[in-house]
PDB file of N, CA and C in Angstrom:
ATOM      1  N   UNK A   1     202.509 184.688-125.096  1.00 42.00           N
ATOM      2  CA  UNK A   1     202.332 186.098-124.829  1.00 42.00           C
ATOM      3  C   UNK A   1     203.244 186.505-123.671  1.00 42.00           C
ATOM      4  N   UNK A   2     203.912 187.643-123.797  1.00 53.00           N
ATOM      5  CA  UNK A   2     204.821 188.124-122.770  1.00 53.00           C
ATOM      6  C   UNK A   2     204.032 188.576-121.542  1.00 53.00           C
ATOM      7  N   UNK A   3     204.600 188.286-120.394  1.00 84.00           N
ATOM      8  CA  UNK A   3     203.955 188.705-119.155  1.00 84.00           C
ATOM      9  C   UNK A   3     204.365 190.131-118.810  1.00 84.00           C
ATOM     10  N   UNK A   4     203.454 190.842-118.227  1.00 90.00           N
ATOM     11  CA  UNK A   4     203.742 192.199-117.764  1.00 90.00           C
ATOM     12  C   UNK A   4     204.625 192.071-116.521  1.00 90.00           C
ATOM     13  N   UNK A   5     205.724 192.800-116.466  1.00 94.00           N
ATOM     14  CA  UNK A   5     206.611 192.708-115.296  1.00 94.00           C
ATOM     15  C   UNK A   5     205.895 193.083-114.000  1.00 94.00           C
ATOM     16  N   UNK A   6     206.288 192.435-112.925  1.00 94.00           N
ATOM     17  CA  UNK A   6     205.707 192.731-111.621  1.00 94.00           C
ATOM     18  C   UNK A   6     205.895 194.185-111.222  1.00 94.00           C
ATOM     19  N   UNK A   7     207.010 194.790-111.651  1.00 96.00           N
ATOM     20  CA  UNK A   7     207.253 196.200-111.335  1.00 96.00           C
ATOM     21  C   UNK A   7     206.157 197.090-111.904  1.00 96.00           C
ATOM     22  N   UNK A   8     205.740 196.803-113.111  1.00 96.00           N
ATOM     23  CA  UNK A   8     204.694 197.602-113.765  1.00 96.00           C
ATOM     24  C   UNK A   8     203.351 197.384-113.072  1.00 96.00           C
ATOM     25  N   UNK A   9     203.072 196.141-112.735  1.00 97.00           N
ATOM     26  CA  UNK A   9     201.805 195.833-112.068  1.00 97.00           C
ATOM     27  C   UNK A   9     201.741 196.511-110.698  1.00 97.00           C
ATOM     28  N   UNK A  10     202.819 196.393-109.926  1.00 98.00           N
ATOM     29  CA  UNK A  10     202.829 196.960-108.583  1.00 98.00           C
ATOM     30  C   UNK A  10     202.733 198.487-108.616  1.00 98.00           C
ATOM     31  N   UNK A  11     203.537 199.118-109.441  1.00 98.00           N
ATOM     32  CA  UNK A  11     203.482 200.579-109.534  1.00 98.00           C
ATOM     33  C   UNK A  11     202.110 201.022-110.033  1.00 98.00           C
ATOM     34  N   UNK A  12     201.582 200.310-111.013  1.00 98.00           N
ATOM     35  CA  UNK A  12     200.246 200.635-111.522  1.00 98.00           C
ATOM     36  C   UNK A  12     199.169 200.456-110.467  1.00 98.00           C
ATOM     37  N   UNK A  13     199.331 199.464-109.607  1.00 98.00           N
ATOM     38  CA  UNK A  13     198.360 199.244-108.534  1.00 98.00           C
ATOM     39  C   UNK A  13     198.363 200.363-107.510  1.00 98.00           C
ATOM     40  N   UNK A  14     199.552 200.829-107.159  1.00 98.00           N
ATOM     41  CA  UNK A  14     199.644 201.925-106.196  1.00 98.00           C
ATOM     42  C   UNK A  14     199.082 203.221-106.782  1.00 98.00           C
ATOM     43  N   UNK A  15     199.497 203.549-107.986  1.00 98.00           N
ATOM     44  CA  UNK A  15     199.019 204.781-108.629  1.00 98.00           C
ATOM     45  C   UNK A  15     197.538 204.649-108.993  1.00 98.00           C
ATOM     46  N   UNK A  16     197.177 203.527-109.587  1.00 98.00           N
ATOM     47  CA  UNK A  16     195.789 203.320-109.995  1.00 98.00           C
ATOM     48  C   UNK A  16     194.830 203.241-108.823  1.00 98.00           C
ATOM     49  N   UNK A  17     195.239 202.578-107.760  1.00 98.00           N
ATOM     50  CA  UNK A  17     194.386 202.486-106.578  1.00 98.00           C
ATOM     51  C   UNK A  17     194.091 203.853-105.998  1.00 98.00           C
ATOM     52  N   UNK A  18     195.141 204.671-105.898  1.00 98.00           N
ATOM     53  CA  UNK A  18     194.925 206.024-105.385  1.00 98.00           C
ATOM     54  C   UNK A  18     194.057 206.835-106.343  1.00 98.00           C
ATOM     55  N   UNK A  19     194.354 206.737-107.627  1.00 98.00           N
ATOM     56  CA  UNK A  19     193.584 207.493-108.611  1.00 98.00           C
ATOM     57  C   UNK A  19     192.109 207.131-108.600  1.00 98.00           C
ATOM     58  N   UNK A  20     191.819 205.851-108.545  1.00 98.00           N
ATOM     59  CA  UNK A  20     190.420 205.412-108.511  1.00 98.00           C
ATOM     60  C   UNK A  20     189.732 205.915-107.249  1.00 98.00           C
ATOM     61  N   UNK A  21     190.415 205.792-106.100  1.00 97.00           N
ATOM     62  CA  UNK A  21     189.812 206.253-104.848  1.00 97.00           C
ATOM     63  C   UNK A  21     189.555 207.760-104.891  1.00 97.00           C
ATOM     64  N   UNK A  22     190.509 208.487-105.427  1.00 97.00           N
ATOM     65  CA  UNK A  22     190.366 209.949-105.466  1.00 97.00           C
ATOM     66  C   UNK A  22     189.284 210.389-106.441  1.00 97.00           C
ATOM     67  N   UNK A  23     189.298 209.824-107.647  1.00 97.00           N
ATOM     68  CA  UNK A  23     188.379 210.301-108.679  1.00 97.00           C
ATOM     69  C   UNK A  23     186.944 209.799-108.504  1.00 97.00           C
ATOM     70  N   UNK A  24     186.776 208.661-107.869  1.00 97.00           N
ATOM     71  CA  UNK A  24     185.414 208.172-107.645  1.00 97.00           C
ATOM     72  C   UNK A  24     184.874 208.592-106.288  1.00 97.00           C
ATOM     73  N   UNK A  25     185.779 208.962-105.372  1.00 97.00           N
ATOM     74  CA  UNK A  25     185.360 209.276-104.017  1.00 97.00           C
ATOM     75  C   UNK A  25     185.043 208.035-103.202  1.00 97.00           C
ATOM     76  N   UNK A  26     185.409 206.884-103.711  1.00 97.00           N
ATOM     77  CA  UNK A  26     185.111 205.612-103.032  1.00 97.00           C
ATOM     78  C   UNK A  26     186.418 204.901-102.697  1.00 97.00           C
ATOM     79  N   UNK A  27     186.838 205.055-101.458  1.00 96.00           N
ATOM     80  CA  UNK A  27     188.087 204.448-101.022  1.00 96.00           C
ATOM     81  C   UNK A  27     188.089 202.920-101.153  1.00 96.00           C
ATOM     82  N   UNK A  28     186.971 202.243-100.853  1.00 97.00           N
ATOM     83  CA  UNK A  28     186.994 200.782-101.013  1.00 97.00           C
ATOM     84  C   UNK A  28     187.248 200.340-102.457  1.00 97.00           C
ATOM     85  N   UNK A  29     186.780 201.117-103.404  1.00 98.00           N
ATOM     86  CA  UNK A  29     187.018 200.784-104.806  1.00 98.00           C
ATOM     87  C   UNK A  29     188.507 200.919-105.132  1.00 98.00           C
ATOM     88  N   UNK A  30     189.129 201.980-104.635  1.00 97.00           N
ATOM     89  CA  UNK A  30     190.566 202.136-104.797  1.00 97.00           C
ATOM     90  C   UNK A  30     191.323 201.009-104.111  1.00 97.00           C
ATOM     91  N   UNK A  31     190.841 200.602-102.951  1.00 97.00           N
ATOM     92  CA  UNK A  31     191.452 199.482-102.233  1.00 97.00           C
ATOM     93  C   UNK A  31     191.349 198.181-103.008  1.00 97.00           C
ATOM     94  N   UNK A  32     190.257 198.003-103.717  1.00 98.00           N
ATOM     95  CA  UNK A  32     190.092 196.791-104.533  1.00 98.00           C
ATOM     96  C   UNK A  32     191.107 196.773-105.676  1.00 98.00           C
ATOM     97  N   UNK A  33     191.319 197.928-106.293  1.00 98.00           N
ATOM     98  CA  UNK A  33     192.324 198.031-107.357  1.00 98.00           C
ATOM     99  C   UNK A  33     193.701 197.737-106.778  1.00 98.00           C
ATOM    100  N   UNK A  34     194.017 198.328-105.644  1.00 98.00           N
ATOM    101  CA  UNK A  34     195.291 198.114-104.966  1.00 98.00           C
ATOM    102  C   UNK A  34     195.499 196.632-104.650  1.00 98.00           C
ATOM    103  N   UNK A  35     194.478 195.987-104.100  1.00 98.00           N
ATOM    104  CA  UNK A  35     194.587 194.579-103.721  1.00 98.00           C
ATOM    105  C   UNK A  35     194.723 193.662-104.938  1.00 98.00           C
ATOM    106  N   UNK A  36     193.938 193.921-105.976  1.00 98.00           N
ATOM    107  CA  UNK A  36     194.014 193.083-107.179  1.00 98.00           C
ATOM    108  C   UNK A  36     195.379 193.181-107.834  1.00 98.00           C
ATOM    109  N   UNK A  37     195.910 194.388-107.926  1.00 98.00           N
ATOM    110  CA  UNK A  37     197.235 194.564-108.518  1.00 98.00           C
ATOM    111  C   UNK A  37     198.302 193.925-107.640  1.00 98.00           C
ATOM    112  N   UNK A  38     198.167 194.054-106.339  1.00 97.00           N
ATOM    113  CA  UNK A  38     199.121 193.434-105.420  1.00 97.00           C
ATOM    114  C   UNK A  38     199.132 191.919-105.557  1.00 97.00           C
ATOM    115  N   UNK A  39     197.965 191.330-105.697  1.00 97.00           N
ATOM    116  CA  UNK A  39     197.881 189.873-105.866  1.00 97.00           C
ATOM    117  C   UNK A  39     198.499 189.443-107.197  1.00 97.00           C
ATOM    118  N   UNK A  40     198.235 190.193-108.254  1.00 96.00           N
ATOM    119  CA  UNK A  40     198.800 189.872-109.567  1.00 96.00           C
ATOM    120  C   UNK A  40     200.319 190.022-109.558  1.00 96.00           C
ATOM    121  N   UNK A  41     200.807 191.093-108.920  1.00 97.00           N
ATOM    122  CA  UNK A  41     202.255 191.293-108.836  1.00 97.00           C
ATOM    123  C   UNK A  41     202.900 190.182-108.018  1.00 97.00           C
ATOM    124  N   UNK A  42     202.273 189.798-106.916  1.00 97.00           N
ATOM    125  CA  UNK A  42     202.818 188.736-106.074  1.00 97.00           C
ATOM    126  C   UNK A  42     202.922 187.415-106.841  1.00 97.00           C
ATOM    127  N   UNK A  43     201.950 187.148-107.680  1.00 95.00           N
ATOM    128  CA  UNK A  43     201.994 185.936-108.499  1.00 95.00           C
ATOM    129  C   UNK A  43     203.191 185.985-109.457  1.00 95.00           C
ATOM    130  N   UNK A  44     203.402 187.131-110.080  1.00 94.00           N
ATOM    131  CA  UNK A  44     204.561 187.292-110.971  1.00 94.00           C
ATOM    132  C   UNK A  44     205.858 187.120-110.192  1.00 94.00           C
ATOM    133  N   UNK A  45     205.944 187.745-109.030  1.00 95.00           N
ATOM    134  CA  UNK A  45     207.158 187.651-108.221  1.00 95.00           C
ATOM    135  C   UNK A  45     207.434 186.218-107.805  1.00 95.00           C
ATOM    136  N   UNK A  46     206.401 185.500-107.423  1.00 95.00           N
ATOM    137  CA  UNK A  46     206.560 184.110-107.000  1.00 95.00           C
ATOM    138  C   UNK A  46     207.063 183.251-108.166  1.00 95.00           C
ATOM    139  N   UNK A  47     206.525 183.477-109.355  1.00 93.00           N
ATOM    140  CA  UNK A  47     206.940 182.701-110.523  1.00 93.00           C
ATOM    141  C   UNK A  47     208.378 183.004-110.925  1.00 93.00           C
ATOM    142  N   UNK A  48     208.781 184.251-110.800  1.00 93.00           N
ATOM    143  CA  UNK A  48     210.105 184.653-111.275  1.00 93.00           C
ATOM    144  C   UNK A  48     211.206 184.511-110.239  1.00 93.00           C
ATOM    145  N   UNK A  49     210.876 184.693-108.960  1.00 94.00           N
ATOM    146  CA  UNK A  49     211.940 184.740-107.954  1.00 94.00           C
ATOM    147  C   UNK A  49     211.699 183.855-106.738  1.00 94.00           C
ATOM    148  N   UNK A  50     210.556 183.183-106.672  1.00 95.00           N
ATOM    149  CA  UNK A  50     210.292 182.292-105.550  1.00 95.00           C
ATOM    150  C   UNK A  50     209.468 182.930-104.446  1.00 95.00           C
ATOM    151  N   UNK A  51     209.093 182.096-103.502  1.00 96.00           N
ATOM    152  CA  UNK A  51     208.185 182.506-102.428  1.00 96.00           C
ATOM    153  C   UNK A  51     208.757 183.531-101.470  1.00 96.00           C
ATOM    154  N   UNK A  52     210.023 183.377-101.080  1.00 97.00           N
ATOM    155  CA  UNK A  52     210.612 184.328-100.137  1.00 97.00           C
ATOM    156  C   UNK A  52     210.686 185.726-100.751  1.00 97.00           C
ATOM    157  N   UNK A  53     211.114 185.803-101.988  1.00 96.00           N
ATOM    158  CA  UNK A  53     211.194 187.104-102.671  1.00 96.00           C
ATOM    159  C   UNK A  53     209.798 187.698-102.831  1.00 96.00           C
ATOM    160  N   UNK A  54     208.829 186.863-103.180  1.00 97.00           N
ATOM    161  CA  UNK A  54     207.455 187.352-103.339  1.00 97.00           C
ATOM    162  C   UNK A  54     206.921 187.884-102.021  1.00 97.00           C
ATOM    163  N   UNK A  55     207.229 187.193-100.937  1.00 97.00           N
ATOM    164  CA  UNK A  55     206.795 187.662 -99.618  1.00 97.00           C
ATOM    165  C   UNK A  55     207.424 188.993 -99.253  1.00 97.00           C
ATOM    166  N   UNK A  56     208.719 189.115 -99.514  1.00 98.00           N
ATOM    167  CA  UNK A  56     209.412 190.375 -99.200  1.00 98.00           C
ATOM    168  C   UNK A  56     208.890 191.526-100.055  1.00 98.00           C
ATOM    169  N   UNK A  57     208.685 191.268-101.333  1.00 98.00           N
ATOM    170  CA  UNK A  57     208.178 192.326-102.215  1.00 98.00           C
ATOM    171  C   UNK A  57     206.729 192.677-101.885  1.00 98.00           C
ATOM    172  N   UNK A  58     205.945 191.696-101.496  1.00 98.00           N
ATOM    173  CA  UNK A  58     204.564 191.972-101.079  1.00 98.00           C
ATOM    174  C   UNK A  58     204.552 192.833 -99.818  1.00 98.00           C
ATOM    175  N   UNK A  59     205.455 192.540 -98.884  1.00 98.00           N
ATOM    176  CA  UNK A  59     205.560 193.364 -97.677  1.00 98.00           C
ATOM    177  C   UNK A  59     205.977 194.791 -98.037  1.00 98.00           C
ATOM    178  N   UNK A  60     206.879 194.922 -98.999  1.00 98.00           N
ATOM    179  CA  UNK A  60     207.300 196.258 -99.447  1.00 98.00           C
ATOM    180  C   UNK A  60     206.128 197.004-100.088  1.00 98.00           C
ATOM    181  N   UNK A  61     205.297 196.281-100.828  1.00 98.00           N
ATOM    182  CA  UNK A  61     204.123 196.878-101.469  1.00 98.00           C
ATOM    183  C   UNK A  61     203.158 197.433-100.421  1.00 98.00           C
ATOM    184  N   UNK A  62     202.891 196.641 -99.404  1.00 98.00           N
ATOM    185  CA  UNK A  62     201.988 197.080 -98.332  1.00 98.00           C
ATOM    186  C   UNK A  62     202.613 198.232 -97.551  1.00 98.00           C
ATOM    187  N   UNK A  63     203.919 198.135 -97.277  1.00 98.00           N
ATOM    188  CA  UNK A  63     204.609 199.211 -96.557  1.00 98.00           C
ATOM    189  C   UNK A  63     204.606 200.505 -97.372  1.00 98.00           C
ATOM    190  N   UNK A  64     204.734 200.386 -98.680  1.00 98.00           N
ATOM    191  CA  UNK A  64     204.704 201.571 -99.535  1.00 98.00           C
ATOM    192  C   UNK A  64     203.337 202.232 -99.469  1.00 98.00           C
ATOM    193  N   UNK A  65     202.292 201.437 -99.502  1.00 97.00           N
ATOM    194  CA  UNK A  65     200.940 201.973 -99.382  1.00 97.00           C
ATOM    195  C   UNK A  65     200.779 202.706 -98.048  1.00 97.00           C
ATOM    196  N   UNK A  66     201.183 202.048 -96.980  1.00 97.00           N
ATOM    197  CA  UNK A  66     201.055 202.663 -95.656  1.00 97.00           C
ATOM    198  C   UNK A  66     201.950 203.890 -95.526  1.00 97.00           C
ATOM    199  N   UNK A  67     203.153 203.808 -96.043  1.00 97.00           N
ATOM    200  CA  UNK A  67     204.095 204.909 -95.938  1.00 97.00           C
ATOM    201  C   UNK A  67     203.735 206.114 -96.777  1.00 97.00           C
ATOM    202  N   UNK A  68     202.941 205.896 -97.804  1.00 97.00           N
ATOM    203  CA  UNK A  68     202.564 207.034 -98.646  1.00 97.00           C
ATOM    204  C   UNK A  68     201.673 208.020 -97.902  1.00 97.00           C
ATOM    205  N   UNK A  69     200.963 207.550 -96.899  1.00 95.00           N
ATOM    206  CA  UNK A  69     200.052 208.437 -96.171  1.00 95.00           C
ATOM    207  C   UNK A  69     200.803 209.507 -95.370  1.00 95.00           C
ATOM    208  N   UNK A  70     201.741 209.142 -94.506  1.00 97.00           N
ATOM    209  CA  UNK A  70     202.471 210.212 -93.805  1.00 97.00           C
ATOM    210  C   UNK A  70     203.367 211.025 -94.752  1.00 97.00           C
ATOM    211  N   UNK A  71     203.897 210.381 -95.778  1.00 97.00           N
ATOM    212  CA  UNK A  71     204.717 211.103 -96.743  1.00 97.00           C
ATOM    213  C   UNK A  71     203.898 212.165 -97.475  1.00 97.00           C
ATOM    214  N   UNK A  72     202.636 211.850 -97.741  1.00 97.00           N
ATOM    215  CA  UNK A  72     201.756 212.799 -98.445  1.00 97.00           C
ATOM    216  C   UNK A  72     201.563 214.091 -97.654  1.00 97.00           C
ATOM    217  N   UNK A  73     201.634 214.001 -96.345  1.00 97.00           N
ATOM    218  CA  UNK A  73     201.482 215.209 -95.524  1.00 97.00           C
ATOM    219  C   UNK A  73     202.673 216.143 -95.685  1.00 97.00           C
ATOM    220  N   UNK A  74     203.798 215.588 -96.115  1.00 97.00           N
ATOM    221  CA  UNK A  74     205.007 216.398 -96.277  1.00 97.00           C
ATOM    222  C   UNK A  74     205.212 216.887 -97.705  1.00 97.00           C
ATOM    223  N   UNK A  75     204.896 216.044 -98.685  1.00 98.00           N
ATOM    224  CA  UNK A  75     205.209 216.398-100.075  1.00 98.00           C
ATOM    225  C   UNK A  75     203.980 216.510-100.975  1.00 98.00           C
ATOM    226  N   UNK A  76     202.819 216.121-100.489  1.00 97.00           N
ATOM    227  CA  UNK A  76     201.608 216.114-101.303  1.00 97.00           C
ATOM    228  C   UNK A  76     201.243 214.691-101.699  1.00 97.00           C
ATOM    229  N   UNK A  77     199.978 214.502-102.020  1.00 97.00           N
ATOM    230  CA  UNK A  77     199.481 213.151-102.277  1.00 97.00           C
ATOM    231  C   UNK A  77     200.089 212.512-103.520  1.00 97.00           C
ATOM    232  N   UNK A  78     199.983 213.185-104.662  1.00 97.00           N
ATOM    233  CA  UNK A  78     200.491 212.572-105.888  1.00 97.00           C
ATOM    234  C   UNK A  78     201.999 212.349-105.856  1.00 97.00           C
ATOM    235  N   UNK A  79     202.798 213.315-105.400  1.00 98.00           N
ATOM    236  CA  UNK A  79     204.235 213.034-105.318  1.00 98.00           C
ATOM    237  C   UNK A  79     204.555 211.846-104.409  1.00 98.00           C
ATOM    238  N   UNK A  80     203.811 211.715-103.314  1.00 98.00           N
ATOM    239  CA  UNK A  80     204.031 210.588-102.408  1.00 98.00           C
ATOM    240  C   UNK A  80     203.705 209.268-103.096  1.00 98.00           C
ATOM    241  N   UNK A  81     202.587 209.224-103.775  1.00 98.00           N
ATOM    242  CA  UNK A  81     202.170 207.993-104.452  1.00 98.00           C
ATOM    243  C   UNK A  81     203.165 207.628-105.554  1.00 98.00           C
ATOM    244  N   UNK A  82     203.554 208.606-106.356  1.00 98.00           N
ATOM    245  CA  UNK A  82     204.529 208.316-107.413  1.00 98.00           C
ATOM    246  C   UNK A  82     205.880 207.904-106.828  1.00 98.00           C
ATOM    247  N   UNK A  83     206.262 208.513-105.731  1.00 98.00           N
ATOM    248  CA  UNK A  83     207.530 208.171-105.098  1.00 98.00           C
ATOM    249  C   UNK A  83     207.563 206.743-104.591  1.00 98.00           C
ATOM    250  N   UNK A  84     206.526 206.345-103.845  1.00 98.00           N
ATOM    251  CA  UNK A  84     206.528 204.977-103.317  1.00 98.00           C
ATOM    252  C   UNK A  84     206.333 203.960-104.438  1.00 98.00           C
ATOM    253  N   UNK A  85     205.578 204.327-105.472  1.00 98.00           N
ATOM    254  CA  UNK A  85     205.405 203.420-106.614  1.00 98.00           C
ATOM    255  C   UNK A  85     206.749 203.201-107.300  1.00 98.00           C
ATOM    256  N   UNK A  86     207.548 204.247-107.425  1.00 98.00           N
ATOM    257  CA  UNK A  86     208.869 204.118-108.024  1.00 98.00           C
ATOM    258  C   UNK A  86     209.795 203.239-107.197  1.00 98.00           C
ATOM    259  N   UNK A  87     209.740 203.390-105.894  1.00 98.00           N
ATOM    260  CA  UNK A  87     210.579 202.574-105.011  1.00 98.00           C
ATOM    261  C   UNK A  87     210.196 201.096-105.132  1.00 98.00           C
ATOM    262  N   UNK A  88     208.910 200.811-105.123  1.00 98.00           N
ATOM    263  CA  UNK A  88     208.456 199.417-105.244  1.00 98.00           C
ATOM    264  C   UNK A  88     208.812 198.853-106.620  1.00 98.00           C
ATOM    265  N   UNK A  89     208.649 199.651-107.652  1.00 97.00           N
ATOM    266  CA  UNK A  89     209.003 199.185-109.000  1.00 97.00           C
ATOM    267  C   UNK A  89     210.487 198.868-109.094  1.00 97.00           C
ATOM    268  N   UNK A  90     211.317 199.717-108.526  1.00 97.00           N
ATOM    269  CA  UNK A  90     212.761 199.481-108.542  1.00 97.00           C
ATOM    270  C   UNK A  90     213.122 198.221-107.767  1.00 97.00           C
ATOM    271  N   UNK A  91     212.509 198.038-106.608  1.00 97.00           N
ATOM    272  CA  UNK A  91     212.764 196.828-105.822  1.00 97.00           C
ATOM    273  C   UNK A  91     212.307 195.580-106.573  1.00 97.00           C
ATOM    274  N   UNK A  92     211.169 195.666-107.215  1.00 97.00           N
ATOM    275  CA  UNK A  92     210.663 194.540-107.999  1.00 97.00           C
ATOM    276  C   UNK A  92     211.612 194.193-109.123  1.00 97.00           C
ATOM    277  N   UNK A  93     212.075 195.201-109.823  1.00 97.00           N
ATOM    278  CA  UNK A  93     213.001 194.947-110.924  1.00 97.00           C
ATOM    279  C   UNK A  93     214.279 194.297-110.393  1.00 97.00           C
ATOM    280  N   UNK A  94     214.817 194.832-109.303  1.00 97.00           N
ATOM    281  CA  UNK A  94     216.077 194.330-108.771  1.00 97.00           C
ATOM    282  C   UNK A  94     215.970 192.897-108.266  1.00 97.00           C
ATOM    283  N   UNK A  95     214.852 192.563-107.662  1.00 96.00           N
ATOM    284  CA  UNK A  95     214.707 191.244-107.036  1.00 96.00           C
ATOM    285  C   UNK A  95     214.147 190.199-107.992  1.00 96.00           C
ATOM    286  N   UNK A  96     213.181 190.579-108.830  1.00 94.00           N
ATOM    287  CA  UNK A  96     212.482 189.560-109.621  1.00 94.00           C
ATOM    288  C   UNK A  96     212.487 189.782-111.120  1.00 94.00           C
ATOM    289  N   UNK A  97     212.228 190.982-111.559  1.00 90.00           N
ATOM    290  CA  UNK A  97     211.965 191.198-112.990  1.00 90.00           C
ATOM    291  C   UNK A  97     213.191 191.107-113.869  1.00 90.00           C
ATOM    292  N   UNK A  98     214.332 191.507-113.389  1.00 88.00           N
ATOM    293  CA  UNK A  98     215.520 191.454-114.252  1.00 88.00           C
ATOM    294  C   UNK A  98     215.935 190.015-114.543  1.00 88.00           C
ATOM    295  N   UNK A  99     215.443 189.081-113.759  1.00 70.00           N
ATOM    296  CA  UNK A  99     215.722 187.657-113.986  1.00 70.00           C
ATOM    297  C   UNK A  99     214.912 187.090-115.129  1.00 70.00           C
ATOM    298  N   UNK A 100     213.715 187.676-115.339  1.00 60.00           N
ATOM    299  CA  UNK A 100     212.784 187.138-116.323  1.00 60.00           C
ATOM    300  C   UNK A 100     213.092 187.620-117.678  1.00 60.00           C
TER     301      UNK A 100
END
């Protein structure tokens, strides 16, 4: 069975985590989605590109989550989330997924 690319998992985690937190009103639940997707993406990155790449992409994932908050004050919540998800997906593809 084909594996889902890390780019899809990471972008889905950022968008899905925010969506779950917003629609349920429970931030910890959104955080759980974010964390689970981040762990799954990191596993894919480690398998495809090694530990250093996985560490760098995981740091980018966390930075994107953190960076979406101040960005949301300037452009709105959903545009910020989609923007950082796109950046992380592109980085994932460039570093790990295009190899697989």
